[in-house]
């Protein structure tokens, strides 16, 4: 039997002295295609490749990749604290934001048109966690998402003006303008000049006009956004999607550190 196997390997093009190739996917032998009933089809392994590529292109850091709806804890939002402005306690506000984020994911996955979301709260209130959870849920479903930290994005555009830069303002803005789902984190954590105001307005206005869903996190109220970014941008944000406030007694990161 061993001699027969050796002969078969030789007929297949593998001399006795040559090791058989090791494939990452034995099903398609790394070609990306499998033959089923005489028809060439995409091998299931390619879905993993595409998913990995989308995650790499999404701008999600390893830390952000850990954030999910499942590990978003409501215990940091006490029910005994009440927001007179919103007529809800802190836990009810967090529950509403969490539910809105889950609905956003469901709608995008079902290709239903929906408006965007604005998660508003102080530093350490969990808004970035929810935004990242949205990104991770959509990426796992094979959707294309771009996660941008606003101050870093604006700095990247500025650096593109330098001759030594690999990118260009046009390319950076076009990617942000047209990606199927855009997440802008920390809108407000920046000193806004007329130049930055113009860039943010142009970006949001384009996505609004083309019905492209956008998720925004900010530590600014509607009134403060108007002061920082201008009334035009504030108006676009109000049209872009609903505000979901998050309120905590203290920075959740600090609370977690104290619990260790």
PDB file of C-alpha atoms in Angstrom:
ATOM      1  CA  UNK A   1       0.000   0.000   0.000  1.00  0.00           C
ATOM      2  CA  UNK A   2       2.839   2.384   0.833  1.00  0.00           C
ATOM      3  CA  UNK A   3       4.361   1.816  -2.614  1.00  0.00           C
ATOM      4  CA  UNK A   4       1.013   2.498  -4.256  1.00  0.00           C
ATOM      5  CA  UNK A   5       0.674   5.781  -2.361  1.00  0.00           C
ATOM      6  CA  UNK A   6       4.199   6.773  -3.363  1.00  0.00           C
ATOM      7  CA  UNK A   7       3.406   6.018  -6.988  1.00  0.00           C
ATOM      8  CA  UNK A   8       0.232   8.108  -6.830  1.00  0.00           C
ATOM      9  CA  UNK A   9       2.164  11.023  -5.377  1.00  0.00           C
ATOM     10  CA  UNK A  10       4.717  10.748  -8.180  1.00  0.00           C
ATOM     11  CA  UNK A  11       1.923  10.761 -10.760  1.00  0.00           C
ATOM     12  CA  UNK A  12       0.499  13.876  -9.070  1.00  0.00           C
ATOM     13  CA  UNK A  13       3.799  15.601  -9.579  1.00  0.00           C
ATOM     14  CA  UNK A  14       5.405  15.059  -6.190  1.00  0.00           C
ATOM     15  CA  UNK A  15       8.719  13.210  -6.334  1.00  0.00           C
ATOM     16  CA  UNK A  16       9.528  10.963  -3.394  1.00  0.00           C
ATOM     17  CA  UNK A  17      12.090  13.482  -2.127  1.00  0.00           C
ATOM     18  CA  UNK A  18       9.715  16.483  -2.304  1.00  0.00           C
ATOM     19  CA  UNK A  19       7.371  17.298   0.559  1.00  0.00           C
ATOM     20  CA  UNK A  20       3.718  17.789  -0.277  1.00  0.00           C
ATOM     21  CA  UNK A  21       2.692  21.483  -0.094  1.00  0.00           C
ATOM     22  CA  UNK A  22       0.980  22.714   3.054  1.00  0.00           C
ATOM     23  CA  UNK A  23      -2.114  24.759   2.327  1.00  0.00           C
ATOM     24  CA  UNK A  24      -3.846  27.187   4.627  1.00  0.00           C
ATOM     25  CA  UNK A  25      -7.105  25.886   3.193  1.00  0.00           C
ATOM     26  CA  UNK A  26      -7.093  22.254   2.109  1.00  0.00           C
ATOM     27  CA  UNK A  27     -10.542  22.618   0.567  1.00  0.00           C
ATOM     28  CA  UNK A  28      -9.464  25.016  -2.191  1.00  0.00           C
ATOM     29  CA  UNK A  29      -5.683  24.563  -1.869  1.00  0.00           C
ATOM     30  CA  UNK A  30      -5.396  28.369  -1.450  1.00  0.00           C
ATOM     31  CA  UNK A  31      -6.892  29.089  -4.867  1.00  0.00           C
ATOM     32  CA  UNK A  32     -10.020  30.675  -3.402  1.00  0.00           C
ATOM     33  CA  UNK A  33     -12.245  28.463  -5.572  1.00  0.00           C
ATOM     34  CA  UNK A  34     -13.881  25.083  -5.083  1.00  0.00           C
ATOM     35  CA  UNK A  35     -15.631  22.930  -7.682  1.00  0.00           C
ATOM     36  CA  UNK A  36     -19.159  21.889  -6.677  1.00  0.00           C
ATOM     37  CA  UNK A  37     -21.169  19.855  -9.188  1.00  0.00           C
ATOM     38  CA  UNK A  38     -18.834  21.015 -11.923  1.00  0.00           C
ATOM     39  CA  UNK A  39     -19.284  24.696 -11.060  1.00  0.00           C
ATOM     40  CA  UNK A  40     -16.507  26.886  -9.642  1.00  0.00           C
ATOM     41  CA  UNK A  41     -17.605  28.682  -6.486  1.00  0.00           C
ATOM     42  CA  UNK A  42     -15.935  30.990  -3.970  1.00  0.00           C
ATOM     43  CA  UNK A  43     -14.420  28.974  -1.156  1.00  0.00           C
ATOM     44  CA  UNK A  44     -15.767  29.757   2.343  1.00  0.00           C
ATOM     45  CA  UNK A  45     -12.208  30.599   3.423  1.00  0.00           C
ATOM     46  CA  UNK A  46     -12.378  33.745   1.312  1.00  0.00           C
ATOM     47  CA  UNK A  47     -15.065  35.159   3.568  1.00  0.00           C
ATOM     48  CA  UNK A  48     -12.556  35.088   6.402  1.00  0.00           C
ATOM     49  CA  UNK A  49      -9.973  36.815   4.219  1.00  0.00           C
ATOM     50  CA  UNK A  50     -12.398  39.578   3.228  1.00  0.00           C
ATOM     51  CA  UNK A  51     -13.528  39.984   6.843  1.00  0.00           C
ATOM     52  CA  UNK A  52      -9.923  40.317   8.014  1.00  0.00           C
ATOM     53  CA  UNK A  53      -9.251  42.916   5.313  1.00  0.00           C
ATOM     54  CA  UNK A  54     -12.326  44.944   6.306  1.00  0.00           C
ATOM     55  CA  UNK A  55     -11.339  44.880   9.956  1.00  0.00           C
ATOM     56  CA  UNK A  56      -7.838  46.028   9.096  1.00  0.00           C
ATOM     57  CA  UNK A  57      -9.169  48.875   6.947  1.00  0.00           C
ATOM     58  CA  UNK A  58     -11.725  49.948   9.565  1.00  0.00           C
ATOM     59  CA  UNK A  59      -9.183  51.768  11.745  1.00  0.00           C
ATOM     60  CA  UNK A  60     -10.270  49.788  14.802  1.00  0.00           C
ATOM     61  CA  UNK A  61      -7.510  49.385  17.384  1.00  0.00           C
ATOM     62  CA  UNK A  62      -7.080  46.137  19.369  1.00  0.00           C
ATOM     63  CA  UNK A  63      -8.593  47.895  22.397  1.00  0.00           C
ATOM     64  CA  UNK A  64     -11.641  49.037  20.446  1.00  0.00           C
ATOM     65  CA  UNK A  65     -12.018  45.559  18.964  1.00  0.00           C
ATOM     66  CA  UNK A  66     -12.769  44.268  22.495  1.00  0.00           C
ATOM     67  CA  UNK A  67     -15.883  46.435  22.872  1.00  0.00           C
ATOM     68  CA  UNK A  68     -19.209  44.659  22.394  1.00  0.00           C
ATOM     69  CA  UNK A  69     -22.823  45.127  23.394  1.00  0.00           C
ATOM     70  CA  UNK A  70     -22.429  42.098  25.642  1.00  0.00           C
ATOM     71  CA  UNK A  71     -19.649  43.634  27.759  1.00  0.00           C
ATOM     72  CA  UNK A  72     -21.335  47.041  27.975  1.00  0.00           C
ATOM     73  CA  UNK A  73     -22.407  47.075  31.623  1.00  0.00           C
ATOM     74  CA  UNK A  74     -25.417  49.031  32.833  1.00  0.00           C
ATOM     75  CA  UNK A  75     -24.223  48.863  36.435  1.00  0.00           C
ATOM     76  CA  UNK A  76     -22.185  52.044  35.928  1.00  0.00           C
ATOM     77  CA  UNK A  77     -25.396  53.986  35.327  1.00  0.00           C
ATOM     78  CA  UNK A  78     -27.241  54.302  38.653  1.00  0.00           C
ATOM     79  CA  UNK A  79     -31.026  54.288  38.645  1.00  0.00           C
ATOM     80  CA  UNK A  80     -31.054  56.540  41.733  1.00  0.00           C
ATOM     81  CA  UNK A  81     -29.503  59.427  39.769  1.00  0.00           C
ATOM     82  CA  UNK A  82     -32.013  61.427  37.758  1.00  0.00           C
ATOM     83  CA  UNK A  83     -31.646  63.796  34.811  1.00  0.00           C
ATOM     84  CA  UNK A  84     -34.243  66.539  35.071  1.00  0.00           C
ATOM     85  CA  UNK A  85     -33.416  67.697  31.537  1.00  0.00           C
ATOM     86  CA  UNK A  86     -34.186  64.314  29.980  1.00  0.00           C
ATOM     87  CA  UNK A  87     -36.816  63.168  32.513  1.00  0.00           C
ATOM     88  CA  UNK A  88     -35.108  59.806  32.941  1.00  0.00           C
ATOM     89  CA  UNK A  89     -32.685  58.267  35.402  1.00  0.00           C
ATOM     90  CA  UNK A  90     -29.133  57.462  34.359  1.00  0.00           C
ATOM     91  CA  UNK A  91     -29.832  53.783  33.826  1.00  0.00           C
ATOM     92  CA  UNK A  92     -32.850  54.492  31.636  1.00  0.00           C
ATOM     93  CA  UNK A  93     -30.741  56.833  29.509  1.00  0.00           C
ATOM     94  CA  UNK A  94     -28.077  54.133  29.067  1.00  0.00           C
ATOM     95  CA  UNK A  95     -30.701  51.510  28.240  1.00  0.00           C
ATOM     96  CA  UNK A  96     -32.194  53.782  25.579  1.00  0.00           C
ATOM     97  CA  UNK A  97     -28.774  54.438  24.033  1.00  0.00           C
ATOM     98  CA  UNK A  98     -27.897  50.734  24.039  1.00  0.00           C
ATOM     99  CA  UNK A  99     -31.203  49.804  22.400  1.00  0.00           C
ATOM    100  CA  UNK A 100     -30.795  52.527  19.755  1.00  0.00           C
ATOM    101  CA  UNK A 101     -27.319  51.224  18.909  1.00  0.00           C
ATOM    102  CA  UNK A 102     -28.597  47.669  18.539  1.00  0.00           C
ATOM    103  CA  UNK A 103     -31.424  48.855  16.301  1.00  0.00           C
ATOM    104  CA  UNK A 104     -28.915  50.783  14.217  1.00  0.00           C
ATOM    105  CA  UNK A 105     -26.905  47.593  13.635  1.00  0.00           C
ATOM    106  CA  UNK A 106     -30.029  45.577  12.773  1.00  0.00           C
ATOM    107  CA  UNK A 107     -31.184  48.162  10.250  1.00  0.00           C
ATOM    108  CA  UNK A 108     -27.806  48.419   8.534  1.00  0.00           C
ATOM    109  CA  UNK A 109     -27.479  44.627   8.357  1.00  0.00           C
ATOM    110  CA  UNK A 110     -30.956  44.418   6.818  1.00  0.00           C
ATOM    111  CA  UNK A 111     -30.111  47.177   4.309  1.00  0.00           C
ATOM    112  CA  UNK A 112     -32.892  49.334   5.713  1.00  0.00           C
ATOM    113  CA  UNK A 113     -32.345  53.065   5.418  1.00  0.00           C
ATOM    114  CA  UNK A 114     -31.970  54.708   8.777  1.00  0.00           C
ATOM    115  CA  UNK A 115     -30.686  57.962  10.190  1.00  0.00           C
ATOM    116  CA  UNK A 116     -27.513  58.198  12.213  1.00  0.00           C
ATOM    117  CA  UNK A 117     -26.871  58.333  15.935  1.00  0.00           C
ATOM    118  CA  UNK A 118     -25.253  60.937  18.163  1.00  0.00           C
ATOM    119  CA  UNK A 119     -24.028  59.603  21.512  1.00  0.00           C
ATOM    120  CA  UNK A 120     -23.488  62.514  23.894  1.00  0.00           C
ATOM    121  CA  UNK A 121     -21.858  62.441  27.302  1.00  0.00           C
ATOM    122  CA  UNK A 122     -18.919  63.429  29.443  1.00  0.00           C
ATOM    123  CA  UNK A 123     -15.492  61.772  29.310  1.00  0.00           C
ATOM    124  CA  UNK A 124     -15.728  58.168  30.468  1.00  0.00           C
ATOM    125  CA  UNK A 125     -19.486  57.865  30.030  1.00  0.00           C
ATOM    126  CA  UNK A 126     -19.309  54.836  27.703  1.00  0.00           C
ATOM    127  CA  UNK A 127     -20.123  56.511  24.398  1.00  0.00           C
ATOM    128  CA  UNK A 128     -16.956  55.272  22.658  1.00  0.00           C
ATOM    129  CA  UNK A 129     -17.664  51.754  23.942  1.00  0.00           C
ATOM    130  CA  UNK A 130     -21.090  51.788  22.279  1.00  0.00           C
ATOM    131  CA  UNK A 131     -19.728  53.274  19.051  1.00  0.00           C
ATOM    132  CA  UNK A 132     -17.020  50.595  18.906  1.00  0.00           C
ATOM    133  CA  UNK A 133     -19.602  47.888  19.672  1.00  0.00           C
ATOM    134  CA  UNK A 134     -21.590  49.079  16.651  1.00  0.00           C
ATOM    135  CA  UNK A 135     -18.465  48.875  14.493  1.00  0.00           C
ATOM    136  CA  UNK A 136     -17.555  45.389  15.706  1.00  0.00           C
ATOM    137  CA  UNK A 137     -21.075  44.019  15.220  1.00  0.00           C
ATOM    138  CA  UNK A 138     -21.219  45.352  11.666  1.00  0.00           C
ATOM    139  CA  UNK A 139     -17.703  44.195  10.807  1.00  0.00           C
ATOM    140  CA  UNK A 140     -18.523  40.685  12.045  1.00  0.00           C
ATOM    141  CA  UNK A 141     -21.512  40.771   9.702  1.00  0.00           C
ATOM    142  CA  UNK A 142     -19.227  41.594   6.781  1.00  0.00           C
ATOM    143  CA  UNK A 143     -20.136  45.272   6.542  1.00  0.00           C
ATOM    144  CA  UNK A 144     -17.669  48.039   5.727  1.00  0.00           C
ATOM    145  CA  UNK A 145     -17.081  50.505   8.565  1.00  0.00           C
ATOM    146  CA  UNK A 146     -14.589  53.315   9.127  1.00  0.00           C
ATOM    147  CA  UNK A 147     -13.839  54.427  12.695  1.00  0.00           C
ATOM    148  CA  UNK A 148     -12.247  57.873  12.918  1.00  0.00           C
ATOM    149  CA  UNK A 149     -11.145  59.793  16.001  1.00  0.00           C
ATOM    150  CA  UNK A 150     -11.946  63.342  14.906  1.00  0.00           C
ATOM    151  CA  UNK A 151      -8.833  65.159  16.235  1.00  0.00           C
ATOM    152  CA  UNK A 152      -6.564  62.484  14.734  1.00  0.00           C
ATOM    153  CA  UNK A 153      -8.442  62.606  11.426  1.00  0.00           C
ATOM    154  CA  UNK A 154      -8.080  66.385  11.179  1.00  0.00           C
ATOM    155  CA  UNK A 155      -4.372  66.142  12.041  1.00  0.00           C
ATOM    156  CA  UNK A 156      -3.972  63.507   9.328  1.00  0.00           C
ATOM    157  CA  UNK A 157      -5.550  65.837   6.776  1.00  0.00           C
ATOM    158  CA  UNK A 158      -3.192  68.629   7.835  1.00  0.00           C
ATOM    159  CA  UNK A 159      -0.166  66.366   7.519  1.00  0.00           C
ATOM    160  CA  UNK A 160      -1.279  65.431   3.992  1.00  0.00           C
ATOM    161  CA  UNK A 161      -0.336  68.951   2.918  1.00  0.00           C
ATOM    162  CA  UNK A 162       3.311  68.098   3.477  1.00  0.00           C
ATOM    163  CA  UNK A 163       5.225  66.895   0.442  1.00  0.00           C
ATOM    164  CA  UNK A 164       6.570  63.888   2.348  1.00  0.00           C
ATOM    165  CA  UNK A 165       3.084  62.628   3.238  1.00  0.00           C
ATOM    166  CA  UNK A 166       1.848  59.410   1.648  1.00  0.00           C
ATOM    167  CA  UNK A 167      -1.786  60.499   1.697  1.00  0.00           C
ATOM    168  CA  UNK A 168      -3.721  63.390   0.273  1.00  0.00           C
ATOM    169  CA  UNK A 169      -6.573  65.452   1.635  1.00  0.00           C
ATOM    170  CA  UNK A 170      -8.782  64.432  -1.259  1.00  0.00           C
ATOM    171  CA  UNK A 171      -8.252  60.719  -0.704  1.00  0.00           C
ATOM    172  CA  UNK A 172      -8.756  60.976   3.062  1.00  0.00           C
ATOM    173  CA  UNK A 173     -11.938  62.997   2.741  1.00  0.00           C
ATOM    174  CA  UNK A 174     -13.348  60.856  -0.070  1.00  0.00           C
ATOM    175  CA  UNK A 175     -12.924  57.714   1.992  1.00  0.00           C
ATOM    176  CA  UNK A 176     -14.700  59.288   4.978  1.00  0.00           C
ATOM    177  CA  UNK A 177     -17.406  60.801   2.785  1.00  0.00           C
ATOM    178  CA  UNK A 178     -18.356  57.604   0.967  1.00  0.00           C
ATOM    179  CA  UNK A 179     -17.728  54.690   3.338  1.00  0.00           C
ATOM    180  CA  UNK A 180     -21.022  52.805   3.941  1.00  0.00           C
ATOM    181  CA  UNK A 181     -20.892  53.404   7.706  1.00  0.00           C
ATOM    182  CA  UNK A 182     -18.790  56.133   9.309  1.00  0.00           C
ATOM    183  CA  UNK A 183     -18.120  56.501  13.022  1.00  0.00           C
ATOM    184  CA  UNK A 184     -16.730  59.830  14.213  1.00  0.00           C
ATOM    185  CA  UNK A 185     -15.405  59.584  17.753  1.00  0.00           C
ATOM    186  CA  UNK A 186     -14.716  62.586  20.005  1.00  0.00           C
ATOM    187  CA  UNK A 187     -16.359  65.312  17.993  1.00  0.00           C
ATOM    188  CA  UNK A 188     -15.724  68.203  20.332  1.00  0.00           C
ATOM    189  CA  UNK A 189     -12.333  67.155  21.725  1.00  0.00           C
ATOM    190  CA  UNK A 190     -10.606  69.725  19.554  1.00  0.00           C
ATOM    191  CA  UNK A 191     -10.030  73.448  19.095  1.00  0.00           C
ATOM    192  CA  UNK A 192     -12.052  74.291  16.020  1.00  0.00           C
ATOM    193  CA  UNK A 193     -10.846  76.893  13.567  1.00  0.00           C
ATOM    194  CA  UNK A 194     -12.742  78.035  10.496  1.00  0.00           C
ATOM    195  CA  UNK A 195     -10.722  75.434   8.553  1.00  0.00           C
ATOM    196  CA  UNK A 196     -11.745  72.531  10.809  1.00  0.00           C
ATOM    197  CA  UNK A 197     -15.341  73.749  10.903  1.00  0.00           C
ATOM    198  CA  UNK A 198     -15.405  73.730   7.108  1.00  0.00           C
ATOM    199  CA  UNK A 199     -14.011  70.175   6.884  1.00  0.00           C
ATOM    200  CA  UNK A 200     -16.507  68.757   9.390  1.00  0.00           C
ATOM    201  CA  UNK A 201     -19.427  70.530   7.724  1.00  0.00           C
ATOM    202  CA  UNK A 202     -18.419  69.302   4.256  1.00  0.00           C
ATOM    203  CA  UNK A 203     -18.122  65.729   5.498  1.00  0.00           C
ATOM    204  CA  UNK A 204     -21.427  65.661   7.377  1.00  0.00           C
ATOM    205  CA  UNK A 205     -23.296  67.508   4.656  1.00  0.00           C
ATOM    206  CA  UNK A 206     -22.169  64.998   2.021  1.00  0.00           C
ATOM    207  CA  UNK A 207     -23.172  61.980   4.083  1.00  0.00           C
ATOM    208  CA  UNK A 208     -26.516  63.534   4.921  1.00  0.00           C
ATOM    209  CA  UNK A 209     -27.256  64.314   1.273  1.00  0.00           C
ATOM    210  CA  UNK A 210     -26.443  60.750   0.219  1.00  0.00           C
ATOM    211  CA  UNK A 211     -28.263  59.034   3.110  1.00  0.00           C
ATOM    212  CA  UNK A 212     -25.085  57.431   4.434  1.00  0.00           C
ATOM    213  CA  UNK A 213     -25.453  56.448   8.108  1.00  0.00           C
ATOM    214  CA  UNK A 214     -23.064  58.130  10.535  1.00  0.00           C
ATOM    215  CA  UNK A 215     -22.473  57.530  14.234  1.00  0.00           C
ATOM    216  CA  UNK A 216     -20.996  60.372  16.266  1.00  0.00           C
ATOM    217  CA  UNK A 217     -19.753  60.567  19.843  1.00  0.00           C
ATOM    218  CA  UNK A 218     -19.375  63.966  21.452  1.00  0.00           C
ATOM    219  CA  UNK A 219     -19.002  65.611  24.843  1.00  0.00           C
ATOM    220  CA  UNK A 220     -20.841  68.682  23.590  1.00  0.00           C
ATOM    221  CA  UNK A 221     -24.505  69.533  23.924  1.00  0.00           C
ATOM    222  CA  UNK A 222     -26.445  70.757  20.884  1.00  0.00           C
ATOM    223  CA  UNK A 223     -25.919  74.349  21.997  1.00  0.00           C
ATOM    224  CA  UNK A 224     -22.197  73.813  22.556  1.00  0.00           C
ATOM    225  CA  UNK A 225     -21.824  72.164  19.127  1.00  0.00           C
ATOM    226  CA  UNK A 226     -23.294  75.297  17.576  1.00  0.00           C
ATOM    227  CA  UNK A 227     -20.733  77.443  19.390  1.00  0.00           C
ATOM    228  CA  UNK A 228     -17.774  75.158  18.574  1.00  0.00           C
ATOM    229  CA  UNK A 229     -18.612  74.108  15.021  1.00  0.00           C
ATOM    230  CA  UNK A 230     -21.017  76.755  13.820  1.00  0.00           C
ATOM    231  CA  UNK A 231     -24.766  76.811  13.383  1.00  0.00           C
ATOM    232  CA  UNK A 232     -24.632  75.145   9.949  1.00  0.00           C
ATOM    233  CA  UNK A 233     -22.920  72.045  11.338  1.00  0.00           C
ATOM    234  CA  UNK A 234     -25.194  71.945  14.386  1.00  0.00           C
ATOM    235  CA  UNK A 235     -28.184  72.053  12.051  1.00  0.00           C
ATOM    236  CA  UNK A 236     -26.790  69.163   9.995  1.00  0.00           C
ATOM    237  CA  UNK A 237     -26.248  67.111  13.148  1.00  0.00           C
ATOM    238  CA  UNK A 238     -29.843  67.606  14.215  1.00  0.00           C
ATOM    239  CA  UNK A 239     -30.915  66.388  10.780  1.00  0.00           C
ATOM    240  CA  UNK A 240     -28.376  63.559  10.765  1.00  0.00           C
ATOM    241  CA  UNK A 241     -29.833  61.625  13.679  1.00  0.00           C
ATOM    242  CA  UNK A 242     -31.185  61.577  17.220  1.00  0.00           C
ATOM    243  CA  UNK A 243     -29.138  62.494  20.293  1.00  0.00           C
ATOM    244  CA  UNK A 244     -28.757  59.829  22.964  1.00  0.00           C
ATOM    245  CA  UNK A 245     -27.294  61.180  26.211  1.00  0.00           C
ATOM    246  CA  UNK A 246     -25.230  59.076  28.613  1.00  0.00           C
ATOM    247  CA  UNK A 247     -24.816  60.181  32.224  1.00  0.00           C
ATOM    248  CA  UNK A 248     -22.534  58.733  34.913  1.00  0.00           C
ATOM    249  CA  UNK A 249     -21.539  59.718  38.449  1.00  0.00           C
ATOM    250  CA  UNK A 250     -17.855  59.494  37.574  1.00  0.00           C
ATOM    251  CA  UNK A 251     -15.583  58.407  34.731  1.00  0.00           C
ATOM    252  CA  UNK A 252     -16.194  54.674  34.162  1.00  0.00           C
ATOM    253  CA  UNK A 253     -12.472  54.144  33.551  1.00  0.00           C
ATOM    254  CA  UNK A 254     -11.728  55.630  36.987  1.00  0.00           C
ATOM    255  CA  UNK A 255     -14.417  53.477  38.567  1.00  0.00           C
ATOM    256  CA  UNK A 256     -12.888  50.344  37.028  1.00  0.00           C
ATOM    257  CA  UNK A 257      -9.411  51.339  38.262  1.00  0.00           C
ATOM    258  CA  UNK A 258     -10.719  51.845  41.804  1.00  0.00           C
ATOM    259  CA  UNK A 259     -12.375  48.437  41.696  1.00  0.00           C
ATOM    260  CA  UNK A 260      -9.090  46.638  40.993  1.00  0.00           C
TER     261      UNK A 260
END
